[in-house]
Coordinates of C-alpha atoms in Angstrom, one line a residue:
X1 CA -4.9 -75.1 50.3
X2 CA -5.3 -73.2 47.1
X3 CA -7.0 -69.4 47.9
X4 CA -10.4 -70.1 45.6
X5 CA -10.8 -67.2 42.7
X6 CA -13.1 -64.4 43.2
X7 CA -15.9 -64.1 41.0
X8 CA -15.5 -60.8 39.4
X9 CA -11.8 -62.9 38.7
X10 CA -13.4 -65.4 36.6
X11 CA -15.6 -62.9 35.3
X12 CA -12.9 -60.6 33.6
X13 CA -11.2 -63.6 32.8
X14 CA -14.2 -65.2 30.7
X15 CA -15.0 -61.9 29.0
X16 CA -11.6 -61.6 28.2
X17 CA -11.7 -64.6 26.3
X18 CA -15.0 -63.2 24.5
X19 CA -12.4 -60.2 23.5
X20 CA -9.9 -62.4 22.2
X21 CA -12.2 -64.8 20.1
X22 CA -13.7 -62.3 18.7
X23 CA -17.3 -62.9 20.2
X24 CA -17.1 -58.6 21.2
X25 CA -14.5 -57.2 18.3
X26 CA -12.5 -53.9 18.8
X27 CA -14.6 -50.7 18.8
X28 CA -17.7 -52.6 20.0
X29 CA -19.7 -51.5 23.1
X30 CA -20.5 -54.9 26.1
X31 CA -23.5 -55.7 26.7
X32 CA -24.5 -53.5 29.9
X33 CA -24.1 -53.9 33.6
X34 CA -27.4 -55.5 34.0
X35 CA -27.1 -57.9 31.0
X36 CA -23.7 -59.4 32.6
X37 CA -25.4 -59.7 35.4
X38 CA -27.8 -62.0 34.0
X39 CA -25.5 -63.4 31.8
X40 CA -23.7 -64.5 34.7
X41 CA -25.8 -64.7 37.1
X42 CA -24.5 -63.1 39.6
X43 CA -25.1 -59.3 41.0
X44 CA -23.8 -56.0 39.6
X45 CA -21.1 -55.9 42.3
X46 CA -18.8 -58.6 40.7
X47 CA -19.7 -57.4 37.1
X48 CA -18.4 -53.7 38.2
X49 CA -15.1 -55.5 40.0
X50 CA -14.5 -57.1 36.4
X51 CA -15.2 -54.3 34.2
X52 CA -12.7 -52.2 36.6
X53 CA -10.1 -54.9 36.1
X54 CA -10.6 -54.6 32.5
X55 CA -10.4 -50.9 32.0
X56 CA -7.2 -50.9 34.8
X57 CA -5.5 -53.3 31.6
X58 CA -6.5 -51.2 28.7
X59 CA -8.9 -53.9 27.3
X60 CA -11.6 -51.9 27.9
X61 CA -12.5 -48.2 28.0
X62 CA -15.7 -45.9 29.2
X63 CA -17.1 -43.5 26.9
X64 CA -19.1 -40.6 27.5
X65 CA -22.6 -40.8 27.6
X66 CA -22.3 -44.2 29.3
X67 CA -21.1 -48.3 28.3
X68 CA -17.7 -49.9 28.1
X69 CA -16.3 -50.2 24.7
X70 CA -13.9 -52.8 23.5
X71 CA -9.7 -51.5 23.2
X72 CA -8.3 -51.4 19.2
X73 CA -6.6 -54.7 18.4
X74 CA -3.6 -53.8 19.1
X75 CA -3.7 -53.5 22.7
X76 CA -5.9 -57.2 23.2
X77 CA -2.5 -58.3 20.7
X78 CA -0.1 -57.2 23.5
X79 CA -2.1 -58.9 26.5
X80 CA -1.8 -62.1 24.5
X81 CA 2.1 -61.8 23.4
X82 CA 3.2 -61.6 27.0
X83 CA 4.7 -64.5 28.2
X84 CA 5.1 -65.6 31.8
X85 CA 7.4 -68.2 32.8
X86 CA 5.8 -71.1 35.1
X87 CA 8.5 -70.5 38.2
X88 CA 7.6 -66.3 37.6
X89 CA 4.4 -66.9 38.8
X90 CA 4.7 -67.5 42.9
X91 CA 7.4 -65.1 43.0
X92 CA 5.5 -61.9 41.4
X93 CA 3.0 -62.7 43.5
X94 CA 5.2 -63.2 46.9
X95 CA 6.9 -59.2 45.5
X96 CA 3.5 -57.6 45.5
X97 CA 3.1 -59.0 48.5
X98 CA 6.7 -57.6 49.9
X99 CA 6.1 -54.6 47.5
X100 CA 2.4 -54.0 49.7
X101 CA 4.1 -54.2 52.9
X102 CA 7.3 -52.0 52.3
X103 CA 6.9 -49.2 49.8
X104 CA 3.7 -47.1 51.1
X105 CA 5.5 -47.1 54.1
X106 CA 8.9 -45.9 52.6
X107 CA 6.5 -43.4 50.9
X108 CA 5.3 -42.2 54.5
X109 CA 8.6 -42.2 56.1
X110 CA 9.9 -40.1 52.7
X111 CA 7.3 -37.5 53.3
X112 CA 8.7 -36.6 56.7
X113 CA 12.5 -37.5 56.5
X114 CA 13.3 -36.9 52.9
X115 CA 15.9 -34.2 52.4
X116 CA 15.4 -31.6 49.2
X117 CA 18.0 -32.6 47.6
X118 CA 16.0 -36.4 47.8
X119 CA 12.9 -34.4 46.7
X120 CA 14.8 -33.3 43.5
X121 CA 15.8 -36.6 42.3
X122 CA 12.5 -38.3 42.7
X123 CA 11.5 -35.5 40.7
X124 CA 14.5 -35.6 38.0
X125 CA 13.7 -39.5 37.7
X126 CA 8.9 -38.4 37.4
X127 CA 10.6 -36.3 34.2
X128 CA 13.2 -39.3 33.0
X129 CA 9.7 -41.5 33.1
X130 CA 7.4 -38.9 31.9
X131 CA 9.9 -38.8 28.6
X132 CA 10.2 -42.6 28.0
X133 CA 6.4 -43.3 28.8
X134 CA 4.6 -40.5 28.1
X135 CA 5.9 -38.8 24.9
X136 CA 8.1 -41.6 23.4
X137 CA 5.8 -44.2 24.2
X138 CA 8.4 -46.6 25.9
X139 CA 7.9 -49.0 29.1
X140 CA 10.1 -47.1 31.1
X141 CA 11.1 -49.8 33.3
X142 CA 14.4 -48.6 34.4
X143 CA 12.9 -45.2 35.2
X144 CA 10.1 -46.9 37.1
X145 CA 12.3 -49.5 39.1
X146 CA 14.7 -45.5 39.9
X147 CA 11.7 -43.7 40.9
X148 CA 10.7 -46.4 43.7
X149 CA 14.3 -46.9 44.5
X150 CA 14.3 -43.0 44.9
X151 CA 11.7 -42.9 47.7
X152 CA 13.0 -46.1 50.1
X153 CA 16.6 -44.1 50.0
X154 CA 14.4 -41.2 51.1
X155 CA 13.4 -42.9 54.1
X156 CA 17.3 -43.0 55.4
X157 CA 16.5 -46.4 56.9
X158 CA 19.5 -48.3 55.5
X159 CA 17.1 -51.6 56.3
X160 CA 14.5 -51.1 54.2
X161 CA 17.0 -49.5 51.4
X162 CA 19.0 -53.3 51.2
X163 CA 15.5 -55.2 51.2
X164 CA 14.7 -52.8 48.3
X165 CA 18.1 -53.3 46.6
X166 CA 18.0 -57.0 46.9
X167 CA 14.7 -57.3 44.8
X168 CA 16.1 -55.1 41.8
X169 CA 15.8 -58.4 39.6
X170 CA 12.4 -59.2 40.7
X171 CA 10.9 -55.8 40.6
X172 CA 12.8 -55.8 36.7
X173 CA 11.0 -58.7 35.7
X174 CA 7.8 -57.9 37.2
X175 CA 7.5 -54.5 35.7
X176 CA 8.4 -55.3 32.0
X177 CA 5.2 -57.7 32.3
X178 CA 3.0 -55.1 34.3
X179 CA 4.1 -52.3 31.6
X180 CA 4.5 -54.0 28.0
X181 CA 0.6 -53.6 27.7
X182 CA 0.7 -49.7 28.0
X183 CA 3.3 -49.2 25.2
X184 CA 0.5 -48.5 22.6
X185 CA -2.2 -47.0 25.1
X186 CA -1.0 -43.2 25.2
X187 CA -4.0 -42.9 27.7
X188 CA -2.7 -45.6 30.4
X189 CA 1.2 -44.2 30.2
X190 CA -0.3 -41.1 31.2
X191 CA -2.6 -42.5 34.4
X192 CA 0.6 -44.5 35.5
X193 CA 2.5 -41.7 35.1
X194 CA -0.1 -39.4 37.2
X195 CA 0.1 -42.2 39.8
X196 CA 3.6 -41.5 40.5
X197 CA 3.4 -38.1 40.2
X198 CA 0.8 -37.6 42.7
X199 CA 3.3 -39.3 45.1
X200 CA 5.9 -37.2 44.8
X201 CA 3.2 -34.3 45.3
X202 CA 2.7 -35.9 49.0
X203 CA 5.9 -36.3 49.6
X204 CA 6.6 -32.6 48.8
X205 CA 3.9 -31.3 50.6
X206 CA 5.2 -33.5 53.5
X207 CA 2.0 -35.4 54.0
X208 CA 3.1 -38.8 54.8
X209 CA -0.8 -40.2 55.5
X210 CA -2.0 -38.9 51.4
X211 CA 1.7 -40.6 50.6
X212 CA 1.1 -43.7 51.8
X213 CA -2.4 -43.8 50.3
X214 CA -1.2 -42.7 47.0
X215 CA 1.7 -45.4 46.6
X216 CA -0.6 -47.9 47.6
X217 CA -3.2 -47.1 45.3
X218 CA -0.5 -47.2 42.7
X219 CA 0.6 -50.7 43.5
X220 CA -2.9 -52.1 43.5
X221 CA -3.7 -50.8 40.1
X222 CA -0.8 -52.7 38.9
X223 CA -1.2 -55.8 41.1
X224 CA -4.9 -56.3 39.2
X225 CA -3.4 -56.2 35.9
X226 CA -1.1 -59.0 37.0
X227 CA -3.3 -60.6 38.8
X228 CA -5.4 -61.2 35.8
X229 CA -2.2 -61.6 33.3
X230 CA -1.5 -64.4 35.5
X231 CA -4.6 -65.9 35.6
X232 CA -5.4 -66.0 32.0
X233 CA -1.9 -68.0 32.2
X234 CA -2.9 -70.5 34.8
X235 CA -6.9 -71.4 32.7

């Protein structure tokens, strides 16, 4: 039995649409939190969910003083050139699910076992990434896919360090789509990037609790912009 879409789901995905058509152009401010709601009908809860969803792809950004304002064009252009192949689909979502399961816990086990000469790579590869994403404005998949590769060898559990190896391809494909929209958003390179910094921070610190935490708070970040991505692909 098909899982039935959230609301705030169908929500982003219909104002998304809006974005694209041209109904709320770049540069212009949505109508507020209340007006969604009754728009939709629905409570604030769901219009928030959306609107986070939204901002978490770099559709959508918050300005002081208060409102969310629509992304330039070219960011909306990227969202629409990414392509995702029919048989992708279940398997992206079956990784996130693996990727869930296994890496905040490789991230907790790295933050007690991990040896300093571990602790320098992970943070030789955080500087590889922070070169291609933040300053050259590049995906930096191959750094991405090293850094998470960097903490499961950290655990010294020669287990979870094949599981990891054997999804290279996977977590490849997954990340070029999760990534391509960030190439012309200098502000979401940088909040990725501070996501992977801050765990490497509790690694270092050895505090395998704020580790865990941290990674998993990266991966659900990226799991809503997929999440929506494939959506908009299944309407």
């Amino acid at each position: 039995m098909a899982k039935k879409e959230k609301i705030s789901q169908l929500i982003s995905r219909e104002l998304l649409k809006k974005i694209e058509d041209g109904t709320y152009p770049p540069g212009t401010k949505l109508p507020t939190e209340m007006e969604l709601a009754a728009q939709f009908g629905v409570s604030r809860v769901p219009i928030r969910e959306s609107l986070s969803v939204l901002r978490a792809m770099g559709v959508i950004t918050s300005k002081q003083g208060g409102g969310s304002y629509v992304e330039d064009a070219t960011s909306v252009a990227l969202l629409q050139g990414i392509k995702i192949e029919s048989d992708d689909i279940e398997n992206i979502k079956n990784l996130f699910e693996m990727r869930k399961a296994l890496e905040p816990e490789a991230a907790f086990l790295a933050a007690t076992r991990r040896s300093p000469e571990q602790l320098e790579n992970m943070k030789q590869i955080l500087q590889q990434l922070e070169k291609e994403s933040v300053e050259e404005g590049k995906s930096g998949v191959f750094a991405d896919i090293n850094f998470h590769r960097s903490i499961v060898h950290a655990t010294n559990n020669p287990i979870m360090i094949q599981v990891l190896e054997n999804l290279t391809t996977s977590y490849e494909k997954a990340l070029k789509i999760t990534l391509q929209p960030n190439t012309e958003l200098a502000h979401k390179r940088r909040s990725v990037f501070k996501e992977h910094e801050s765990i490497v921070e509790a690694i270092e610190l050895e505090e395998p609790e704020l580790a865990r935490v941290q990674c998993l708070r990266h991966l659900r970040n990226a799991e809503k912009k997929l999440s929506l991505l494939i959506k908009g692909y299944e309407a």
